[in-house]
PDB file of C-alpha atoms in Angstrom:
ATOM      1  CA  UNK A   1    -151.337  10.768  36.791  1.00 50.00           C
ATOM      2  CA  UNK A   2    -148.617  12.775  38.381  1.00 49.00           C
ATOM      3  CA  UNK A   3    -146.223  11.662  36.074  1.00 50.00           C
ATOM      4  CA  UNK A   4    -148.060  12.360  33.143  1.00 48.00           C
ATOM      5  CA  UNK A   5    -148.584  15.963  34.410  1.00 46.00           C
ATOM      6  CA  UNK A   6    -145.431  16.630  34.394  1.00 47.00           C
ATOM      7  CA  UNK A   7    -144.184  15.303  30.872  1.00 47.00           C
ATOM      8  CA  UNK A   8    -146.446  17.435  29.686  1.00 46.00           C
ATOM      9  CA  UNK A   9    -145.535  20.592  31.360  1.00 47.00           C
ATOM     10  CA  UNK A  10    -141.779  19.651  30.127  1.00 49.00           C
ATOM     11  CA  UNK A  11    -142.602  19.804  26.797  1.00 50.00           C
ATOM     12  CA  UNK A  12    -144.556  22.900  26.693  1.00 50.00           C
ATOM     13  CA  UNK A  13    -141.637  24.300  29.334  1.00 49.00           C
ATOM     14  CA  UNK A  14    -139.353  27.467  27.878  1.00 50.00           C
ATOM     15  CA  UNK A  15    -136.309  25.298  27.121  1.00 50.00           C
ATOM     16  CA  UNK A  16    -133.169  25.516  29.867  1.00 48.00           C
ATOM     17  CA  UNK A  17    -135.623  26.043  32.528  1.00 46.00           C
ATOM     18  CA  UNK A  18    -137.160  22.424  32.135  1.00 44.00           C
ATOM     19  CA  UNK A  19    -134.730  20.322  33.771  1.00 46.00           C
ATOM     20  CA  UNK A  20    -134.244  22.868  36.612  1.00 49.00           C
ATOM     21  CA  UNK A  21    -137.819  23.125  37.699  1.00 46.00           C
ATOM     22  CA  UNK A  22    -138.530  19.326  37.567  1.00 45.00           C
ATOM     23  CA  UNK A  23    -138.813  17.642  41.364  1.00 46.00           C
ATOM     24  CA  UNK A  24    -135.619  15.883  42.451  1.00 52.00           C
ATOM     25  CA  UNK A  25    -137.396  12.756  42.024  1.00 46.00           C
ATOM     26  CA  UNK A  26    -137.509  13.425  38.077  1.00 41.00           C
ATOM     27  CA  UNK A  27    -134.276  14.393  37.499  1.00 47.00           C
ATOM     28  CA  UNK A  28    -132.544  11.959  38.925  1.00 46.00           C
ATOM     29  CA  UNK A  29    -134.624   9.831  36.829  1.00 45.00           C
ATOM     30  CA  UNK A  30    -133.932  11.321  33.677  1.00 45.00           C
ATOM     31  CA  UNK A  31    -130.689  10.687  31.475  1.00 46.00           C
ATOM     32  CA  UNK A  32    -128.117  12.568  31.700  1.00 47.00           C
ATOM     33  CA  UNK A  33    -127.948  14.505  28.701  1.00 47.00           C
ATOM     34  CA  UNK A  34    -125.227  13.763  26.090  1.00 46.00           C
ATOM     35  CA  UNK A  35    -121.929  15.832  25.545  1.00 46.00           C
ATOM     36  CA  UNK A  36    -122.343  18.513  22.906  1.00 48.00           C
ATOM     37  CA  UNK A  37    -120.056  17.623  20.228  1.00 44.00           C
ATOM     38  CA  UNK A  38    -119.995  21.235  19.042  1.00 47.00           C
ATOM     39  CA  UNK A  39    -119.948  22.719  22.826  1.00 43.00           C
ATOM     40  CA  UNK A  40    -116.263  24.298  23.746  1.00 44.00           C
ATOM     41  CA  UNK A  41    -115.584  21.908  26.423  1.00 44.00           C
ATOM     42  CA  UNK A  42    -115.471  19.215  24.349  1.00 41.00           C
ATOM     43  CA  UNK A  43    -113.744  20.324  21.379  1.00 43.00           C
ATOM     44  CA  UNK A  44    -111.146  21.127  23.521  1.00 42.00           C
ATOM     45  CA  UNK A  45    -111.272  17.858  25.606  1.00 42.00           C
ATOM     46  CA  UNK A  46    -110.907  16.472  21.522  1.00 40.00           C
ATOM     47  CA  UNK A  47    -108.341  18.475  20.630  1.00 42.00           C
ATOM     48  CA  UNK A  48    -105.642  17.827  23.905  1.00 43.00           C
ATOM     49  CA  UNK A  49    -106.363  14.403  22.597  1.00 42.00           C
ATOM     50  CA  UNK A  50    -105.604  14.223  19.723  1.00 40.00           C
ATOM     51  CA  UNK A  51    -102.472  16.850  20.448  1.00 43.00           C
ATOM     52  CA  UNK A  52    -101.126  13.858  23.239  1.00 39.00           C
ATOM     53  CA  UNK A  53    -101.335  11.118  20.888  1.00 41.00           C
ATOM     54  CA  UNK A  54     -99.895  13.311  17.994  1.00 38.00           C
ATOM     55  CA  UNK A  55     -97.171  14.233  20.547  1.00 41.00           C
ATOM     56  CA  UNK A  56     -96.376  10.645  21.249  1.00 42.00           C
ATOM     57  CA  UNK A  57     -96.953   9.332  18.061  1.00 38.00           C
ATOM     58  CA  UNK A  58     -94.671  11.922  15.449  1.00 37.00           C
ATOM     59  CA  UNK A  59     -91.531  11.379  17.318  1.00 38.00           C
ATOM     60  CA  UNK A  60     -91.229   7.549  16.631  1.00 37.00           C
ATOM     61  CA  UNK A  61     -92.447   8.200  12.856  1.00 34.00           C
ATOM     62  CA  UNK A  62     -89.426  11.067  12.550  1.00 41.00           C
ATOM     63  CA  UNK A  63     -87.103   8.944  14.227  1.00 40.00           C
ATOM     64  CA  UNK A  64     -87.907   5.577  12.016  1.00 38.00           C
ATOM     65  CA  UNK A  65     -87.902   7.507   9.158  1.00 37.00           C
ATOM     66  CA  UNK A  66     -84.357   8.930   9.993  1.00 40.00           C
ATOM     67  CA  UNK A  67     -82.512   5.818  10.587  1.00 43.00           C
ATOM     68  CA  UNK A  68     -83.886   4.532   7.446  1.00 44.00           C
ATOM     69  CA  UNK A  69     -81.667   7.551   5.413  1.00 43.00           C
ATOM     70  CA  UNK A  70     -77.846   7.024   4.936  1.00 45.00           C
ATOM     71  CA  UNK A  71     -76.066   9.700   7.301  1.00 53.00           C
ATOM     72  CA  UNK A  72     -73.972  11.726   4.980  1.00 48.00           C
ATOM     73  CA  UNK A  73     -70.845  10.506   6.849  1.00 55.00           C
ATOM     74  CA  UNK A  74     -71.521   6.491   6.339  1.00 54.00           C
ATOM     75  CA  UNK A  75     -68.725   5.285   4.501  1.00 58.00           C
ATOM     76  CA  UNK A  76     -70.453   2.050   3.317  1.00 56.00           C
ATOM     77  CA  UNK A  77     -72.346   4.334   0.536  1.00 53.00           C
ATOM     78  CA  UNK A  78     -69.029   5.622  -0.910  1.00 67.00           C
ATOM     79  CA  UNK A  79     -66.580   2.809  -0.415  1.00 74.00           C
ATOM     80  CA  UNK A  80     -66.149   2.499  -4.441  1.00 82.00           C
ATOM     81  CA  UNK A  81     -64.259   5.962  -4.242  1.00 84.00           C
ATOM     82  CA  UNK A  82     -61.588   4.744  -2.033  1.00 83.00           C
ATOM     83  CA  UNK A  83     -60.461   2.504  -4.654  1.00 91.00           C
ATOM     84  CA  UNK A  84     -61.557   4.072  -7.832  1.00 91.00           C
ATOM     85  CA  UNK A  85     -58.598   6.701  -8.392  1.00 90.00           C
ATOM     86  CA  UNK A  86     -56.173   3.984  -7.845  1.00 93.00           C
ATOM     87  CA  UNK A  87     -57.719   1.580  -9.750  1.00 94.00           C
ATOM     88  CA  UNK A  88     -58.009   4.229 -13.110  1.00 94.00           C
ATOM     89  CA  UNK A  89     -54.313   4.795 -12.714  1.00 94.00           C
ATOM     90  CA  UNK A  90     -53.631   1.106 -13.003  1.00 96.00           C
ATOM     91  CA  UNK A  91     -53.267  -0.312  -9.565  1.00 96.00           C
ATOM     92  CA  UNK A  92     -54.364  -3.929  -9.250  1.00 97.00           C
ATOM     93  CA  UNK A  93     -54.991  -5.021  -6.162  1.00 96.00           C
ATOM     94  CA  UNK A  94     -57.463  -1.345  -6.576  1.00 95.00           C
ATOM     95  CA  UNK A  95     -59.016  -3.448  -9.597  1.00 97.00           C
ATOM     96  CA  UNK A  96     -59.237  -6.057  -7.605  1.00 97.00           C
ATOM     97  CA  UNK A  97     -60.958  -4.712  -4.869  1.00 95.00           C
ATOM     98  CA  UNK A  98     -63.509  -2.454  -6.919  1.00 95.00           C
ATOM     99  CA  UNK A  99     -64.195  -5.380  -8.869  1.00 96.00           C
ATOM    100  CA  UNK A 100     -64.722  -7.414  -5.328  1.00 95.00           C
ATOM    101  CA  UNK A 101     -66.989  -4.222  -4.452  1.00 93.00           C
ATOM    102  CA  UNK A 102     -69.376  -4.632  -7.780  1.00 94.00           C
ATOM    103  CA  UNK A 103     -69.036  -8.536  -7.173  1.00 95.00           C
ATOM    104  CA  UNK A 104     -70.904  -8.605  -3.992  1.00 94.00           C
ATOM    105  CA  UNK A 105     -72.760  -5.637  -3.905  1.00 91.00           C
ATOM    106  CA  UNK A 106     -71.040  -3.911  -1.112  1.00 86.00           C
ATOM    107  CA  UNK A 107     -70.792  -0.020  -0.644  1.00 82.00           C
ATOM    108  CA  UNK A 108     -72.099  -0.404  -4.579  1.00 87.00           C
ATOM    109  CA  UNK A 109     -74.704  -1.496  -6.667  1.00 90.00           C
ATOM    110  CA  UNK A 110     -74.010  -5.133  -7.254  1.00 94.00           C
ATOM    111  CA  UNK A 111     -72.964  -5.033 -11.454  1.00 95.00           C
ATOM    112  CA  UNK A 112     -71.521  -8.241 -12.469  1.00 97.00           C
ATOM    113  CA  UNK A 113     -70.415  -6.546 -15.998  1.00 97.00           C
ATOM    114  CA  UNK A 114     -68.271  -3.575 -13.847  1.00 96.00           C
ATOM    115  CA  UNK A 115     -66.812  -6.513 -11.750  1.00 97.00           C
ATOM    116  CA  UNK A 116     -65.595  -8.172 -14.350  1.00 97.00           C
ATOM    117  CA  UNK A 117     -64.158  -5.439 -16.236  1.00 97.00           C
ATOM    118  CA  UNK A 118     -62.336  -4.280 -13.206  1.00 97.00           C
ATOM    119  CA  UNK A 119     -61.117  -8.175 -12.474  1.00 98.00           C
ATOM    120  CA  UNK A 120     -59.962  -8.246 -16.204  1.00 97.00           C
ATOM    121  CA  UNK A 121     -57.578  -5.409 -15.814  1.00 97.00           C
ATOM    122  CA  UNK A 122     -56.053  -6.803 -12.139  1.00 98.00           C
ATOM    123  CA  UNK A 123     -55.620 -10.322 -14.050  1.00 97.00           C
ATOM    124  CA  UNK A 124     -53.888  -9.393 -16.941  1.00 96.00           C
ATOM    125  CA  UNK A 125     -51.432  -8.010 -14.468  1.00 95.00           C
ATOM    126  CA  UNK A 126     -50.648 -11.115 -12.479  1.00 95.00           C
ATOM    127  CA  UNK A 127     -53.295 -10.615  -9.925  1.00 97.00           C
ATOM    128  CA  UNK A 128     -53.854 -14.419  -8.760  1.00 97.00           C
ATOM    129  CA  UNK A 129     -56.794 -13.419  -6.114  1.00 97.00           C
ATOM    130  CA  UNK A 130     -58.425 -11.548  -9.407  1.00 98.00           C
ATOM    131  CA  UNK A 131     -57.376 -14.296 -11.809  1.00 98.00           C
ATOM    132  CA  UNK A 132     -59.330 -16.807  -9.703  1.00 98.00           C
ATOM    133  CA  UNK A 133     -62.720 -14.220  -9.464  1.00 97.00           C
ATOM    134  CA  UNK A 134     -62.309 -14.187 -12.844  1.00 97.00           C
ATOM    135  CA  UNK A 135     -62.293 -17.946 -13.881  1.00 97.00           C
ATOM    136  CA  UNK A 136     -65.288 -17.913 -11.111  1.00 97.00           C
ATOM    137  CA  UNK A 137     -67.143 -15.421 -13.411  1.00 97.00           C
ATOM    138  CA  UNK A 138     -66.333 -16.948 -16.498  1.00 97.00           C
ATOM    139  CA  UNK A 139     -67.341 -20.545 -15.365  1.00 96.00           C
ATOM    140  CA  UNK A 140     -71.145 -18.895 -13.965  1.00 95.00           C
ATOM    141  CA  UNK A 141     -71.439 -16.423 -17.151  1.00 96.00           C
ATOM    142  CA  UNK A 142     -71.495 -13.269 -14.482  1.00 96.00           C
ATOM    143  CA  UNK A 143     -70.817 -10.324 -16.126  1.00 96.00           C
ATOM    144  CA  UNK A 144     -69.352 -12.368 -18.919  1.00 96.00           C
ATOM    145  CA  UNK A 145     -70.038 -14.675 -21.874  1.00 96.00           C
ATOM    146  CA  UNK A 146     -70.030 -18.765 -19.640  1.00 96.00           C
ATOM    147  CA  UNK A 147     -66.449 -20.304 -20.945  1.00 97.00           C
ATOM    148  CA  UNK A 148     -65.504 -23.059 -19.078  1.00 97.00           C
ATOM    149  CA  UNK A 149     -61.692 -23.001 -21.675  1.00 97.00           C
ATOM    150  CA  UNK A 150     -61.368 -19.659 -20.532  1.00 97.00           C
ATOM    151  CA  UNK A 151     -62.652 -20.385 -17.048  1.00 97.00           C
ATOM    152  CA  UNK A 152     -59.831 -23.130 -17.035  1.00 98.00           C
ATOM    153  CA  UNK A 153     -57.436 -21.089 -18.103  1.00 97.00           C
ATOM    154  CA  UNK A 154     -57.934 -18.290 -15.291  1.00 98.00           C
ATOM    155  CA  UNK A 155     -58.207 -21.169 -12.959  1.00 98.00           C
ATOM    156  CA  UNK A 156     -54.955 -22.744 -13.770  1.00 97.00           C
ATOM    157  CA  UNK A 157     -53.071 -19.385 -13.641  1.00 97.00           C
ATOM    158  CA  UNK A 158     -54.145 -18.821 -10.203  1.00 97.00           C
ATOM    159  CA  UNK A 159     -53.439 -21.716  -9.483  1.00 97.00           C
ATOM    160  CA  UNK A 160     -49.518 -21.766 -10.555  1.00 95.00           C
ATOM    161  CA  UNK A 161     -49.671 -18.676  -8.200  1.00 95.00           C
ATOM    162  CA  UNK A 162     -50.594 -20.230  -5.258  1.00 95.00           C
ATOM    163  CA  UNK A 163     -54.256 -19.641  -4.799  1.00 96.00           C
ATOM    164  CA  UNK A 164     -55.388 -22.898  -3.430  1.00 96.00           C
ATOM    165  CA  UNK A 165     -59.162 -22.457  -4.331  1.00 96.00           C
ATOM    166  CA  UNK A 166     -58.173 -21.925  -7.622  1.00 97.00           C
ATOM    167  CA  UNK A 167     -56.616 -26.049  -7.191  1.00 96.00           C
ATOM    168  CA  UNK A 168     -60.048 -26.994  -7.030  1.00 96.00           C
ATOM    169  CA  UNK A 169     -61.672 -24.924  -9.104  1.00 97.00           C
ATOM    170  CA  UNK A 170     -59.719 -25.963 -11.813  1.00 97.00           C
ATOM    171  CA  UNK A 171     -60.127 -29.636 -11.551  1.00 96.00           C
ATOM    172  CA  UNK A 172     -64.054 -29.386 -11.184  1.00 96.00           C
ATOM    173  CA  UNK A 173     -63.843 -27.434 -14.745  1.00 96.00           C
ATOM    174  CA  UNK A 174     -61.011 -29.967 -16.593  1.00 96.00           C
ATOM    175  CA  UNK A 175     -63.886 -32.517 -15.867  1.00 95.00           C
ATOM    176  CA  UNK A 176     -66.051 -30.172 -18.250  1.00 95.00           C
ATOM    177  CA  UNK A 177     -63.802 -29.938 -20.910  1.00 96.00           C
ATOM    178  CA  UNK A 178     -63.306 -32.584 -23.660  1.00 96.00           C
ATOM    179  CA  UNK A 179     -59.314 -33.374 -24.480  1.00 96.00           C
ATOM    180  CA  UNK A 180     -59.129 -30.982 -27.781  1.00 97.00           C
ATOM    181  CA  UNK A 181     -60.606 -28.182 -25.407  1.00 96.00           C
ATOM    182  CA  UNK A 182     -58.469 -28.773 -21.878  1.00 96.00           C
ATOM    183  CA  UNK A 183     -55.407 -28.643 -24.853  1.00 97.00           C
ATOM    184  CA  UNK A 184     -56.677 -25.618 -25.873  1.00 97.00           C
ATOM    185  CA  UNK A 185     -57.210 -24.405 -22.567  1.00 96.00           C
ATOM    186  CA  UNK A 186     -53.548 -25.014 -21.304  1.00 96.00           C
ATOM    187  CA  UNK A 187     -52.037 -23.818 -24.595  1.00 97.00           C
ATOM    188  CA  UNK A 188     -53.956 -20.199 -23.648  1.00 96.00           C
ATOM    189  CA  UNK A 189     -52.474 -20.212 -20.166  1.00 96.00           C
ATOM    190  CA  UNK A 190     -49.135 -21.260 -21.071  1.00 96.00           C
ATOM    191  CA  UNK A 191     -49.513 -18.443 -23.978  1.00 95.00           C
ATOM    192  CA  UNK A 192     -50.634 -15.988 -21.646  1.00 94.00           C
ATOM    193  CA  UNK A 193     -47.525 -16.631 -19.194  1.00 92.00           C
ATOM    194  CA  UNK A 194     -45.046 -16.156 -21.802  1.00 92.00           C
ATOM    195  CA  UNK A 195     -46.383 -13.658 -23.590  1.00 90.00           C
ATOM    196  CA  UNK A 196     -46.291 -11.106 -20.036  1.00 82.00           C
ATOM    197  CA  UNK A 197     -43.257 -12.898 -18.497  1.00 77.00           C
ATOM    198  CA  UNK A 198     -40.939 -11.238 -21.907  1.00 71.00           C
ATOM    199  CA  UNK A 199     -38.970  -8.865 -21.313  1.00 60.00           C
ATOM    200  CA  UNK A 200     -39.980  -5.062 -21.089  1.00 55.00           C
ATOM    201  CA  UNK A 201     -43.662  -6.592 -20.556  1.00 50.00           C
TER     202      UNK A 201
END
């Protein structure tokens, strides 16, 4: 009966004095009443945390995101242009190595046409290293039209250079080749070799 007295005298009770005039016995009995989301204290308790895990959180996003951009001083992004003068003004082995640069993909976009263009020009100048890339691209059809006589060819002028890999290479392709084409094939090489070995060439 007690306790029903005094539920009802709580709910006809100004508010804010309710809780305060209850007996000791009834408030510890009661809930404790629930944070007010829009009170101060605990926007405030919200916002320091959300500020520490924002603290603790943006620095590892910045700092992922900034090892994922090249550094304007990494060569790797600009190796092409350490060869690229050279190789314009005819220098092979710089043909050969932008070509080796657009081969693989390194410091470049890999481009199997720019490779080969750049392997052509080293080759026709005696380059054996680019002679053999060359036979390489011509017996995959990278960058080129496939031709295993012209393959062969490339193959077996490295080869009389002294590329060893080139040795192989060009055995593995003769096996490809019927007789008329292998004739062919070493009539073009032997062609080729003259034809830059005259004099004034």
């Amino acid at each position: 009966m007690f306790l029903l007295g005094a539920l009802v005298w709580i709910e006809f009770a100004p508010s804010g004095s309710a809780e305060k005039d209850l007996p000791q016995q009834l408030q510890t009995a009661l809930p404790s009443p629930l944070p007010d989301s829009k009170s101060s204290s605990t926007k405030l308790a919200v916002a320091e945390t959300t500020g520490f895990e924002r603290k603790n959180a943006l620095p590892t996003i910045q700092n992922e995101s900034a090892s994922a951009l090249p550094k304007p001083d990494d060569n790797r992004f600009y190796t092409t242009t350490l060869f690229l003068d050279k190789a314009k003004q005819g220098n092979a082995d710089a043909q050969y190595q932008l070509g080796l640069l657009y081969l693989t993909g390194k410091g470049t976009l890999q481009d199997f046409s720019e490779a080969s263009k750049w392997f052509i020009l080293a080759a026709e100048q005696h380059h054996p290293l680019a002679q053999y890339e060359l036979g390489l691209l011509y017996q995959f059809g990278q960058g080129v039209e496939m031709d295993n006589e012209k393959s062969y060819m490339w193959f077996n002028l490295a080869a009389a250079a002294g590329v060893e890999q080139a040795i192989g290479a060009r055995d593995k392709t003769m096996r490809s080749l019927s007789r008329n084409q292998l004739a062919s094939a070493q009539k073009a090489a032997r062609e080729w070799l003259n034809s830059k070995n005259k004099p004034g060439k």
